[in-house]
Each structure stands twice: as structure tokens, then as C-alpha cells.
Amino acid sequence: MSTVCFSHGQESGPWGTKIRALAEIAREAGHGVESLDYQGITDPQLRARKLCAWCRAQPAPAILVGSSMGGYVALAAASEAGAAGLFLMAPALYVPGYEAIPVPPPPSCRITIVHGWQDDVLPWSGSTRYGERSGARVVLVPDDHRLVADLASLCRVFRLFLDEFGATLSGPQNRKEPS
């Protein structure tokens, strides 16, 4: 099984509430688990380089999981790192006021995005826009940016992602071409 590597957001740490809950699900599914510590690294490109370096040191492609800025970081690293899959939570995509930061092109792996309807930090419209562009599965949930008020829903979606990922690892991915 692949290792699941978590990338936390700008204001959080490597073993926050969401990551601990999802790491347990990954372990139960037979995956290895890693959570990189980006504290003190504010530049998302430097975080992506750190993630790519970690991925290159692994014996097999990893499943990348990222929250907020960590979602952007996982996506930015995915193609170069040869990610096996992406699970993004409230990713920092198409952020108002940061239009100069390019949104990475879709990698050729399975992508699931979960975003809260009540997110007042990063608009969920960025996730739906990327989902339309990439063919990613986008799940909107009744939660805010942190996605811990309804942690059970997030865990169900992650479990489904891992189950489907394992069942279709060698099958076609139904990806859209970037527009």
C-alpha cells in the first residue's frame, strides 16, 4: 500500500485534529502515514519543494493529502512528485487578492476535494472551479474552513477515497484535460 503524506495549513501543525483522524483511517486501510512539518515555512513553493524531496525519497508513489495552504502545496507538488492520488481539504485555489499565484495544472491522478459551505477563509468556489477544470470529485459539506465541526463527514469521504483508490489503482482515472 502507498504511504499517505499529510501537508498542514499555514496556521496549523502537522498533527492537528483533522490529520490525526484521517491518519487513523489511513492506517486502518493498511497505508503508511507521514505528516510533514512546515511550521516556519511561509512560502508555499518552498513547502512544495520539501514535499517533492520527501516523495523522491519514497520507494513508491505517495497519496498526498493537504489542507488549506497544504492543499495548494500537495497539488503543486503532485505532478513532479508522481503522486498516486490527491485528497484536498479547503485548498487555497483561486484565492481573491492572490491572482498572481498560478493554480497548478491537474496531475494525472485521482483527486478528491472537500470544502465547507461556510468557509469564510477560502471561498468554496475555488474548489468547484478547479473540480470543473480537472474532473476532480468535489464534495461540499456543511462546515467551515477547519472542517472539524462535521469531522465524521470528512472521515467518510476520506474512507471512500481510499477504498475507491485501492479498487481502481491500476484502472483509468477519467481525467479531463486542462483548459
CSV table of N, CA and C in Angstrom, one decimal:
chain,number,residue,atom,x,y,z
A,1,MET,N,0.8,-1.2,0.0
A,1,MET,CA,0.0,0.0,0.0
A,1,MET,C,0.9,1.3,0.0
A,2,SER,N,0.3,2.3,-0.5
A,2,SER,CA,1.0,3.6,-0.6
A,2,SER,C,1.1,4.2,0.8
A,3,THR,N,2.0,5.1,0.9
A,3,THR,CA,2.1,6.0,2.1
A,3,THR,C,1.2,7.2,1.9
A,4,VAL,N,0.5,7.6,2.9
A,4,VAL,CA,-0.3,8.8,2.9
A,4,VAL,C,0.5,9.9,3.5
A,5,CYS,N,0.7,11.0,2.8
A,5,CYS,CA,1.5,12.1,3.4
A,5,CYS,C,0.7,13.3,3.5
A,6,PHE,N,0.6,13.8,4.7
A,6,PHE,CA,-0.3,15.0,5.0
A,6,PHE,C,0.6,16.3,5.0
A,7,SER,N,-0.1,17.3,4.4
A,7,SER,CA,0.5,18.7,4.4
A,7,SER,C,-0.5,19.6,5.1
A,8,HIS,N,-0.1,20.2,6.2
A,8,HIS,CA,-1.0,21.0,7.0
A,8,HIS,C,-1.0,22.4,6.4
A,9,GLY,N,-2.0,23.2,7.0
A,9,GLY,CA,-2.2,24.6,6.5
A,9,GLY,C,-1.2,25.6,7.2
A,10,GLN,N,-1.3,26.8,6.8
A,10,GLN,CA,-0.4,27.9,7.2
A,10,GLN,C,-0.4,28.1,8.7
A,11,GLU,N,-1.6,28.0,9.3
A,11,GLU,CA,-1.8,28.4,10.7
A,11,GLU,C,-1.8,27.1,11.6
A,12,SER,N,-1.6,26.0,11.1
A,12,SER,CA,-1.7,24.8,11.9
A,12,SER,C,-0.4,24.0,12.0
A,13,GLY,N,-0.5,22.8,12.5
A,13,GLY,CA,0.7,22.0,12.6
A,13,GLY,C,0.5,20.6,12.0
A,14,PRO,N,1.6,19.8,12.1
A,14,PRO,CA,1.5,18.5,11.4
A,14,PRO,C,0.6,17.5,12.0
A,15,TRP,N,0.1,17.6,13.2
A,15,TRP,CA,-0.7,16.6,13.8
A,15,TRP,C,-2.0,17.2,14.4
A,16,GLY,N,-2.6,18.1,13.7
A,16,GLY,CA,-3.9,18.7,14.2
A,16,GLY,C,-5.0,17.7,14.2
A,17,THR,N,-6.2,18.1,14.6
A,17,THR,CA,-7.4,17.3,14.7
A,17,THR,C,-7.7,16.5,13.5
A,18,LYS,N,-7.8,17.2,12.3
A,18,LYS,CA,-8.1,16.5,11.1
A,18,LYS,C,-7.1,15.5,10.7
A,19,ILE,N,-5.8,15.8,10.8
A,19,ILE,CA,-4.8,14.9,10.4
A,19,ILE,C,-4.8,13.7,11.2
A,20,ARG,N,-4.9,13.9,12.5
A,20,ARG,CA,-5.0,12.7,13.4
A,20,ARG,C,-6.1,11.8,13.1
A,21,ALA,N,-7.3,12.3,12.8
A,21,ALA,CA,-8.4,11.5,12.5
A,21,ALA,C,-8.2,10.8,11.1
A,22,LEU,N,-7.7,11.5,10.1
A,22,LEU,CA,-7.6,10.9,8.8
A,22,LEU,C,-6.4,9.9,8.8
A,23,ALA,N,-5.4,10.2,9.6
A,23,ALA,CA,-4.2,9.3,9.7
A,23,ALA,C,-4.6,7.9,10.2
A,24,GLU,N,-5.5,7.9,11.2
A,24,GLU,CA,-6.0,6.7,11.8
A,24,GLU,C,-6.8,5.9,10.7
A,25,ILE,N,-7.6,6.5,9.9
A,25,ILE,CA,-8.3,5.8,8.8
A,25,ILE,C,-7.3,5.3,7.8
A,26,ALA,N,-6.3,6.0,7.5
A,26,ALA,CA,-5.3,5.5,6.5
A,26,ALA,C,-4.6,4.3,7.1
A,27,ARG,N,-4.2,4.3,8.4
A,27,ARG,CA,-3.5,3.2,9.0
A,27,ARG,C,-4.5,2.0,9.0
A,28,GLU,N,-5.7,2.2,9.3
A,28,GLU,CA,-6.7,1.1,9.3
A,28,GLU,C,-6.8,0.5,7.9
A,29,ALA,N,-6.7,1.3,6.9
A,29,ALA,CA,-6.7,0.8,5.5
A,29,ALA,C,-5.4,0.2,5.0
A,30,GLY,N,-4.4,0.1,5.9
A,30,GLY,CA,-3.2,-0.5,5.6
A,30,GLY,C,-2.1,0.4,5.0
A,31,HIS,N,-2.3,1.7,5.0
A,31,HIS,CA,-1.3,2.6,4.4
A,31,HIS,C,-0.3,3.1,5.5
A,32,GLY,N,0.9,3.4,5.1
A,32,GLY,CA,1.8,4.1,5.9
A,32,GLY,C,1.4,5.5,6.1
A,33,VAL,N,1.8,6.2,7.1
A,33,VAL,CA,1.4,7.6,7.3
A,33,VAL,C,2.6,8.5,7.7
A,34,GLU,N,2.6,9.6,7.1
A,34,GLU,CA,3.6,10.7,7.4
A,34,GLU,C,2.9,12.0,7.4
A,35,SER,N,3.4,12.9,8.2
A,35,SER,CA,2.9,14.3,8.2
A,35,SER,C,4.0,15.2,8.3
A,36,LEU,N,4.3,15.9,7.2
A,36,LEU,CA,5.5,16.8,7.2
A,36,LEU,C,5.2,18.1,8.0
A,37,ASP,N,6.3,18.6,8.6
A,37,ASP,CA,6.2,19.8,9.5
A,37,ASP,C,6.7,21.0,8.6
A,38,TYR,N,5.7,21.9,8.3
A,38,TYR,CA,6.1,23.1,7.5
A,38,TYR,C,6.1,24.3,8.4
A,39,GLN,N,6.0,24.2,9.7
A,39,GLN,CA,6.0,25.3,10.6
A,39,GLN,C,7.2,26.2,10.3
A,40,GLY,N,7.1,27.5,10.2
A,40,GLY,CA,8.2,28.4,9.9
A,40,GLY,C,8.5,28.6,8.4
A,41,ILE,N,7.8,27.8,7.6
A,41,ILE,CA,8.0,27.9,6.1
A,41,ILE,C,6.7,28.6,5.6
A,42,THR,N,6.7,29.9,5.3
A,42,THR,CA,5.5,30.6,4.9
A,42,THR,C,5.3,30.6,3.3
A,43,ASP,N,6.4,30.3,2.6
A,43,ASP,CA,6.3,30.3,1.1
A,43,ASP,C,5.8,29.0,0.6
A,44,PRO,N,4.6,28.9,0.0
A,44,PRO,CA,4.0,27.6,-0.5
A,44,PRO,C,5.0,26.9,-1.5
A,45,GLN,N,5.7,27.6,-2.3
A,45,GLN,CA,6.6,26.9,-3.2
A,45,GLN,C,7.8,26.2,-2.5
A,46,LEU,N,8.3,26.8,-1.4
A,46,LEU,CA,9.3,26.1,-0.6
A,46,LEU,C,8.7,24.9,0.1
A,47,ARG,N,7.4,25.0,0.5
A,47,ARG,CA,6.8,23.8,1.1
A,47,ARG,C,6.6,22.7,0.1
A,48,ALA,N,6.3,23.1,-1.2
A,48,ALA,CA,6.1,22.1,-2.2
A,48,ALA,C,7.4,21.4,-2.6
A,49,ARG,N,8.5,22.2,-2.5
A,49,ARG,CA,9.8,21.6,-2.8
A,49,ARG,C,10.2,20.6,-1.7
A,50,LYS,N,9.8,20.9,-0.4
A,50,LYS,CA,10.1,20.0,0.7
A,50,LYS,C,9.3,18.7,0.5
A,51,LEU,N,8.0,18.9,0.1
A,51,LEU,CA,7.2,17.7,-0.2
A,51,LEU,C,7.7,16.9,-1.3
A,52,CYS,N,8.2,17.5,-2.4
A,52,CYS,CA,8.7,16.8,-3.6
A,52,CYS,C,10.0,16.0,-3.1
A,53,ALA,N,10.8,16.6,-2.3
A,53,ALA,CA,12.0,15.9,-1.8
A,53,ALA,C,11.7,14.7,-1.0
A,54,TRP,N,10.6,14.8,-0.2
A,54,TRP,CA,10.2,13.7,0.6
A,54,TRP,C,9.7,12.6,-0.3
A,55,CYS,N,8.9,13.0,-1.3
A,55,CYS,CA,8.3,12.0,-2.2
A,55,CYS,C,9.4,11.2,-3.0
A,56,ARG,N,10.4,12.0,-3.4
A,56,ARG,CA,11.5,11.3,-4.2
A,56,ARG,C,12.2,10.3,-3.3
A,57,ALA,N,12.2,10.4,-2.0
A,57,ALA,CA,12.9,9.5,-1.2
A,57,ALA,C,12.1,8.3,-0.8
A,58,GLN,N,10.8,8.2,-1.3
A,58,GLN,CA,10.0,7.1,-1.0
A,58,GLN,C,10.1,6.0,-2.1
A,59,PRO,N,9.9,4.7,-1.7
A,59,PRO,CA,10.0,3.6,-2.6
A,59,PRO,C,8.9,3.5,-3.6
A,60,ALA,N,7.8,4.2,-3.3
A,60,ALA,CA,6.6,4.1,-4.2
A,60,ALA,C,5.9,5.4,-4.2
A,61,PRO,N,5.1,5.7,-5.2
A,61,PRO,CA,4.3,7.0,-5.2
A,61,PRO,C,3.4,7.1,-4.0
A,62,ALA,N,3.3,8.3,-3.4
A,62,ALA,CA,2.5,8.5,-2.2
A,62,ALA,C,1.2,9.1,-2.6
A,63,ILE,N,0.2,8.9,-1.7
A,63,ILE,CA,-1.1,9.6,-1.7
A,63,ILE,C,-0.9,10.9,-0.9
A,64,LEU,N,-1.1,12.1,-1.6
A,64,LEU,CA,-0.9,13.3,-0.9
A,64,LEU,C,-2.2,13.9,-0.4
A,65,VAL,N,-2.2,14.4,0.8
A,65,VAL,CA,-3.4,14.9,1.5
A,65,VAL,C,-3.0,16.3,2.0
A,66,GLY,N,-3.8,17.3,1.7
A,66,GLY,CA,-3.4,18.7,2.1
A,66,GLY,C,-4.6,19.5,2.5
A,67,SER,N,-4.4,20.3,3.5
A,67,SER,CA,-5.5,21.2,4.0
A,67,SER,C,-5.1,22.7,3.8
A,68,SER,N,-6.0,23.5,3.2
A,68,SER,CA,-5.8,24.9,3.1
A,68,SER,C,-4.5,25.2,2.2
A,69,MET,N,-3.5,25.9,2.8
A,69,MET,CA,-2.3,26.1,2.0
A,69,MET,C,-1.7,24.7,1.7
A,70,GLY,N,-1.8,23.8,2.6
A,70,GLY,CA,-1.3,22.4,2.4
A,70,GLY,C,-1.9,21.7,1.2
A,71,GLY,N,-3.2,22.1,0.9
A,71,GLY,CA,-3.9,21.6,-0.3
A,71,GLY,C,-3.2,22.1,-1.5
A,72,TYR,N,-2.9,23.4,-1.5
A,72,TYR,CA,-2.2,24.0,-2.6
A,72,TYR,C,-0.8,23.3,-2.8
A,73,VAL,N,-0.1,23.1,-1.7
A,73,VAL,CA,1.2,22.6,-1.7
A,73,VAL,C,1.2,21.1,-2.3
A,74,ALA,N,0.2,20.3,-1.8
A,74,ALA,CA,0.1,19.0,-2.3
A,74,ALA,C,-0.2,19.0,-3.8
A,75,LEU,N,-1.1,19.9,-4.3
A,75,LEU,CA,-1.4,20.0,-5.7
A,75,LEU,C,-0.2,20.5,-6.5
A,76,ALA,N,0.5,21.5,-6.0
A,76,ALA,CA,1.7,22.0,-6.6
A,76,ALA,C,2.8,20.9,-6.8
A,77,ALA,N,2.9,20.0,-5.8
A,77,ALA,CA,4.0,19.0,-5.9
A,77,ALA,C,3.5,17.7,-6.6
A,78,ALA,N,2.3,17.5,-6.8
A,78,ALA,CA,1.7,16.3,-7.3
A,78,ALA,C,2.3,15.7,-8.6
A,79,SER,N,2.4,16.6,-9.6
A,79,SER,CA,2.9,16.1,-10.9
A,79,SER,C,4.4,15.7,-10.8
A,80,GLU,N,5.2,16.7,-10.3
A,80,GLU,CA,6.7,16.4,-10.1
A,80,GLU,C,6.9,15.2,-9.2
A,81,ALA,N,6.2,15.1,-8.2
A,81,ALA,CA,6.4,14.0,-7.2
A,81,ALA,C,5.8,12.7,-7.7
A,82,GLY,N,5.0,12.7,-8.7
A,82,GLY,CA,4.4,11.5,-9.2
A,82,GLY,C,3.4,10.9,-8.2
A,83,ALA,N,2.6,11.8,-7.7
A,83,ALA,CA,1.6,11.4,-6.7
A,83,ALA,C,0.7,10.3,-7.2
A,84,ALA,N,0.3,9.4,-6.3
A,84,ALA,CA,-0.6,8.3,-6.7
A,84,ALA,C,-2.0,8.8,-6.6
A,85,GLY,N,-2.3,9.8,-5.7
A,85,GLY,CA,-3.6,10.4,-5.6
A,85,GLY,C,-3.5,11.6,-4.7
A,86,LEU,N,-4.6,12.4,-4.8
A,86,LEU,CA,-4.7,13.7,-4.0
A,86,LEU,C,-6.0,13.8,-3.3
A,87,PHE,N,-6.0,14.1,-2.0
A,87,PHE,CA,-7.2,14.4,-1.2
A,87,PHE,C,-6.9,15.8,-0.6
A,88,LEU,N,-7.7,16.8,-1.1
A,88,LEU,CA,-7.5,18.2,-0.7
A,88,LEU,C,-8.7,18.7,0.1
A,89,MET,N,-8.4,19.4,1.2
A,89,MET,CA,-9.4,19.9,2.1
A,89,MET,C,-9.3,21.4,2.1
A,90,ALA,N,-10.4,22.1,1.7
A,90,ALA,CA,-10.4,23.5,1.6
A,90,ALA,C,-9.1,24.1,1.0
A,91,PRO,N,-8.7,23.6,-0.2
A,91,PRO,CA,-7.4,24.1,-0.7
A,91,PRO,C,-7.4,25.5,-1.1
A,92,ALA,N,-6.3,26.1,-1.0
A,92,ALA,CA,-6.1,27.6,-1.3
A,92,ALA,C,-5.9,27.7,-2.9
A,93,LEU,N,-7.0,27.7,-3.6
A,93,LEU,CA,-7.0,27.8,-5.0
A,93,LEU,C,-7.9,29.0,-5.5
A,94,TYR,N,-7.4,29.7,-6.5
A,94,TYR,CA,-8.1,30.9,-7.0
A,94,TYR,C,-8.5,31.8,-5.8
A,95,VAL,N,-7.6,32.2,-5.0
A,95,VAL,CA,-7.8,33.0,-3.8
A,95,VAL,C,-7.9,34.4,-4.2
A,96,PRO,N,-9.0,35.1,-3.8
A,96,PRO,CA,-9.2,36.5,-4.1
A,96,PRO,C,-8.0,37.3,-3.5
A,97,GLY,N,-7.4,38.2,-4.3
A,97,GLY,CA,-6.3,39.0,-3.9
A,97,GLY,C,-4.9,38.4,-4.2
A,98,TYR,N,-5.0,37.1,-4.6
A,98,TYR,CA,-3.7,36.4,-4.9
A,98,TYR,C,-3.7,35.8,-6.3
A,99,GLU,N,-4.3,36.5,-7.2
A,99,GLU,CA,-4.5,36.1,-8.6
A,99,GLU,C,-3.1,35.8,-9.2
A,100,ALA,N,-2.1,36.4,-8.8
A,100,ALA,CA,-0.7,36.3,-9.4
A,100,ALA,C,-0.2,34.9,-9.1
A,101,ILE,N,-0.7,34.2,-8.1
A,101,ILE,CA,-0.2,32.9,-7.7
A,101,ILE,C,-0.9,31.9,-8.7
A,102,PRO,N,-0.1,31.2,-9.5
A,102,PRO,CA,-0.8,30.3,-10.5
A,102,PRO,C,-1.3,29.1,-9.9
A,103,VAL,N,-2.5,28.6,-10.3
A,103,VAL,CA,-3.1,27.4,-9.9
A,103,VAL,C,-2.4,26.3,-10.7
A,104,PRO,N,-1.9,25.3,-10.0
A,104,PRO,CA,-1.2,24.2,-10.8
A,104,PRO,C,-2.1,23.4,-11.7
A,105,PRO,N,-1.6,23.0,-12.8
A,105,PRO,CA,-2.4,22.2,-13.7
A,105,PRO,C,-2.7,20.8,-13.1
A,106,PRO,N,-3.8,20.2,-13.5
A,106,PRO,CA,-4.2,18.9,-12.9
A,106,PRO,C,-3.2,17.8,-13.2
A,107,PRO,N,-2.8,17.1,-12.1
A,107,PRO,CA,-1.9,16.0,-12.3
A,107,PRO,C,-2.7,14.8,-12.9
A,108,SER,N,-2.1,13.8,-13.3
A,108,SER,CA,-2.8,12.6,-13.8
A,108,SER,C,-3.0,11.5,-12.8
A,109,CYS,N,-3.6,12.0,-11.7
A,109,CYS,CA,-4.0,11.0,-10.6
A,109,CYS,C,-5.4,11.4,-10.1
A,110,ARG,N,-6.0,10.5,-9.4
A,110,ARG,CA,-7.3,10.7,-8.8
A,110,ARG,C,-7.3,11.9,-7.8
A,111,ILE,N,-8.2,12.7,-7.9
A,111,ILE,CA,-8.3,13.9,-7.0
A,111,ILE,C,-9.7,14.0,-6.4
A,112,THR,N,-9.8,14.1,-5.0
A,112,THR,CA,-11.0,14.4,-4.3
A,112,THR,C,-10.8,15.7,-3.5
A,113,ILE,N,-11.7,16.6,-3.6
A,113,ILE,CA,-11.6,17.9,-2.9
A,113,ILE,C,-12.9,18.0,-2.0
A,114,VAL,N,-12.6,18.3,-0.7
A,114,VAL,CA,-13.7,18.5,0.3
A,114,VAL,C,-13.6,20.0,0.7
A,115,HIS,N,-14.7,20.7,0.7
A,115,HIS,CA,-14.7,22.1,1.1
A,115,HIS,C,-16.0,22.4,1.9
A,116,GLY,N,-15.9,23.3,2.9
A,116,GLY,CA,-17.1,23.6,3.7
A,116,GLY,C,-17.9,24.8,3.1
A,117,TRP,N,-19.2,24.6,3.0
A,117,TRP,CA,-20.1,25.7,2.5
A,117,TRP,C,-19.9,27.0,3.3
A,118,GLN,N,-19.6,26.9,4.6
A,118,GLN,CA,-19.5,28.1,5.4
A,118,GLN,C,-18.0,28.6,5.6
A,119,ASP,N,-17.2,28.2,4.7
A,119,ASP,CA,-15.8,28.6,4.8
A,119,ASP,C,-15.7,30.1,4.6
A,120,ASP,N,-15.2,30.8,5.6
A,120,ASP,CA,-15.1,32.3,5.4
A,120,ASP,C,-13.6,32.7,5.3
A,121,VAL,N,-12.7,31.7,5.1
A,121,VAL,CA,-11.3,32.0,4.8
A,121,VAL,C,-11.0,31.8,3.3
A,122,LEU,N,-11.4,30.7,2.8
A,122,LEU,CA,-11.1,30.4,1.3
A,122,LEU,C,-12.5,30.1,0.7
A,123,PRO,N,-12.9,30.8,-0.3
A,123,PRO,CA,-14.2,30.5,-0.9
A,123,PRO,C,-14.3,29.1,-1.5
A,124,TRP,N,-15.4,28.4,-1.3
A,124,TRP,CA,-15.6,27.1,-1.8
A,124,TRP,C,-15.6,27.1,-3.4
A,125,SER,N,-15.9,28.3,-3.9
A,125,SER,CA,-16.0,28.4,-5.4
A,125,SER,C,-14.7,28.1,-6.1
A,126,GLY,N,-13.5,28.3,-5.4
A,126,GLY,CA,-12.2,27.9,-5.9
A,126,GLY,C,-12.1,26.4,-6.1
A,127,SER,N,-12.7,25.7,-5.2
A,127,SER,CA,-12.6,24.2,-5.3
A,127,SER,C,-13.6,23.7,-6.4
A,128,THR,N,-14.8,24.3,-6.5
A,128,THR,CA,-15.7,23.8,-7.6
A,128,THR,C,-15.1,24.2,-8.9
A,129,ARG,N,-14.5,25.4,-9.0
A,129,ARG,CA,-13.9,25.8,-10.3
A,129,ARG,C,-12.7,24.8,-10.7
A,130,TYR,N,-11.9,24.5,-9.7
A,130,TYR,CA,-10.8,23.5,-10.0
A,130,TYR,C,-11.4,22.1,-10.4
A,131,GLY,N,-12.4,21.8,-9.7
A,131,GLY,CA,-13.1,20.5,-10.0
A,131,GLY,C,-13.6,20.4,-11.4
A,132,GLU,N,-14.2,21.5,-11.8
A,132,GLU,CA,-14.7,21.6,-13.2
A,132,GLU,C,-13.6,21.5,-14.2
A,133,ARG,N,-12.5,22.2,-13.9
A,133,ARG,CA,-11.3,22.2,-14.8
A,133,ARG,C,-10.6,20.9,-14.8
A,134,SER,N,-10.6,20.1,-13.7
A,134,SER,CA,-9.7,18.9,-13.6
A,134,SER,C,-10.5,17.6,-13.7
A,135,GLY,N,-11.8,17.7,-13.5
A,135,GLY,CA,-12.5,16.4,-13.4
A,135,GLY,C,-12.5,15.8,-12.0
A,136,ALA,N,-12.0,16.6,-11.0
A,136,ALA,CA,-11.9,16.1,-9.6
A,136,ALA,C,-13.3,15.9,-9.0
A,137,ARG,N,-13.4,15.0,-8.1
A,137,ARG,CA,-14.6,14.9,-7.3
A,137,ARG,C,-14.6,16.0,-6.3
A,138,VAL,N,-15.6,16.8,-6.2
A,138,VAL,CA,-15.7,17.9,-5.2
A,138,VAL,C,-16.9,17.6,-4.3
A,139,VAL,N,-16.7,17.6,-3.0
A,139,VAL,CA,-17.7,17.3,-2.0
A,139,VAL,C,-17.8,18.6,-1.2
A,140,LEU,N,-19.0,19.2,-1.2
A,140,LEU,CA,-19.2,20.4,-0.3
A,140,LEU,C,-20.0,19.9,0.9
A,141,VAL,N,-19.5,20.3,2.1
A,141,VAL,CA,-20.1,19.8,3.4
A,141,VAL,C,-20.5,21.0,4.2
A,142,PRO,N,-21.5,20.8,5.1
A,142,PRO,CA,-21.9,21.9,6.0
A,142,PRO,C,-20.9,22.2,7.1
A,143,ASP,N,-19.9,22.8,6.8
A,143,ASP,CA,-18.8,23.1,7.7
A,143,ASP,C,-18.1,24.4,7.4
A,144,ASP,N,-17.1,24.8,8.2
A,144,ASP,CA,-16.3,26.0,7.9
A,144,ASP,C,-14.9,25.6,7.4
A,145,HIS,N,-14.0,26.5,7.5
A,145,HIS,CA,-12.7,26.3,6.9
A,145,HIS,C,-11.9,25.1,7.6
A,146,ARG,N,-12.1,25.0,8.8
A,146,ARG,CA,-11.3,24.0,9.6
A,146,ARG,C,-11.8,22.6,9.3
A,147,LEU,N,-13.0,22.4,8.9
A,147,LEU,CA,-13.6,21.1,8.6
A,147,LEU,C,-13.6,20.1,9.8
A,148,VAL,N,-13.8,20.6,11.0
A,148,VAL,CA,-13.8,19.7,12.1
A,148,VAL,C,-15.2,19.7,12.8
A,149,ALA,N,-16.1,20.6,12.5
A,149,ALA,CA,-17.4,20.6,13.1
A,149,ALA,C,-18.2,19.4,12.7
A,150,ASP,N,-18.0,18.9,11.5
A,150,ASP,CA,-18.6,17.7,11.0
A,150,ASP,C,-17.5,16.8,10.5
A,151,LEU,N,-16.6,16.4,11.5
A,151,LEU,CA,-15.5,15.6,11.2
A,151,LEU,C,-15.9,14.2,10.7
A,152,ALA,N,-17.0,13.7,11.1
A,152,ALA,CA,-17.5,12.4,10.7
A,152,ALA,C,-17.7,12.4,9.2
A,153,SER,N,-18.3,13.5,8.6
A,153,SER,CA,-18.5,13.5,7.2
A,153,SER,C,-17.1,13.5,6.4
A,154,LEU,N,-16.2,14.3,6.9
A,154,LEU,CA,-14.9,14.4,6.3
A,154,LEU,C,-14.2,13.0,6.3
A,155,CYS,N,-14.4,12.3,7.4
A,155,CYS,CA,-13.8,10.9,7.6
A,155,CYS,C,-14.4,10.0,6.6
A,156,ARG,N,-15.8,10.1,6.4
A,156,ARG,CA,-16.5,9.2,5.5
A,156,ARG,C,-16.0,9.4,4.1
A,157,VAL,N,-15.8,10.7,3.7
A,157,VAL,CA,-15.3,10.9,2.3
A,157,VAL,C,-13.9,10.4,2.1
A,158,PHE,N,-13.1,10.6,3.1
A,158,PHE,CA,-11.7,10.1,3.0
A,158,PHE,C,-11.6,8.6,2.9
A,159,ARG,N,-12.5,7.9,3.7
A,159,ARG,CA,-12.5,6.5,3.7
A,159,ARG,C,-13.0,6.0,2.3
A,160,LEU,N,-14.0,6.7,1.8
A,160,LEU,CA,-14.4,6.3,0.4
A,160,LEU,C,-13.3,6.5,-0.6
A,161,PHE,N,-12.6,7.7,-0.5
A,161,PHE,CA,-11.5,8.0,-1.4
A,161,PHE,C,-10.5,6.8,-1.3
A,162,LEU,N,-10.1,6.4,-0.1
A,162,LEU,CA,-9.1,5.4,0.0
A,162,LEU,C,-9.6,4.0,-0.5
A,163,ASP,N,-10.9,3.7,-0.3
A,163,ASP,CA,-11.5,2.5,-0.8
A,163,ASP,C,-11.5,2.5,-2.3
A,164,GLU,N,-12.0,3.6,-2.9
A,164,GLU,CA,-12.0,3.7,-4.4
A,164,GLU,C,-10.6,3.7,-4.9
A,165,PHE,N,-9.7,4.4,-4.3
A,165,PHE,CA,-8.3,4.5,-4.7
A,165,PHE,C,-7.7,3.1,-4.8
A,166,GLY,N,-7.9,2.3,-3.8
A,166,GLY,CA,-7.4,0.9,-3.8
A,166,GLY,C,-8.0,0.0,-4.8
A,167,ALA,N,-9.3,0.2,-5.1
A,167,ALA,CA,-10.0,-0.6,-6.0
A,167,ALA,C,-9.7,-0.3,-7.5
A,168,THR,N,-9.3,1.0,-7.7
A,168,THR,CA,-9.0,1.4,-9.1
A,168,THR,C,-7.6,1.9,-9.3
A,169,LEU,N,-6.7,1.4,-8.5
A,169,LEU,CA,-5.3,1.9,-8.6
A,169,LEU,C,-4.7,1.8,-10.0
A,170,SER,N,-5.1,0.7,-10.6
A,170,SER,CA,-4.5,0.4,-12.0
A,170,SER,C,-5.5,0.7,-13.1
A,171,GLY,N,-6.7,1.2,-12.8
A,171,GLY,CA,-7.7,1.5,-13.8
A,171,GLY,C,-7.6,2.9,-14.3
A,172,PRO,N,-8.4,3.2,-15.3
A,172,PRO,CA,-8.5,4.5,-15.9
A,172,PRO,C,-9.0,5.5,-14.9
A,173,GLN,N,-8.5,6.8,-15.0
A,173,GLN,CA,-8.8,7.8,-14.0
A,173,GLN,C,-9.9,8.8,-14.4
A,174,ASN,N,-10.4,8.7,-15.6
A,174,ASN,CA,-11.4,9.7,-16.1
A,174,ASN,C,-11.0,11.1,-15.9
A,175,ARG,N,-9.8,11.5,-16.3
A,175,ARG,CA,-9.4,12.9,-16.1
A,175,ARG,C,-9.8,13.7,-17.2
A,176,LYS,N,-10.0,15.0,-17.0
A,176,LYS,CA,-10.2,16.0,-18.0
A,176,LYS,C,-8.9,16.6,-18.3
A,177,GLU,N,-8.8,17.1,-19.6
A,177,GLU,CA,-7.6,17.9,-20.0
A,177,GLU,C,-7.7,19.3,-19.4
A,178,PRO,N,-6.6,19.9,-19.0
A,178,PRO,CA,-6.7,21.3,-18.5
A,178,PRO,C,-7.2,22.2,-19.6
A,179,SER,N,-8.0,23.2,-19.2
A,179,SER,CA,-8.5,24.2,-20.2
A,179,SER,C,-7.7,25.4,-20.2
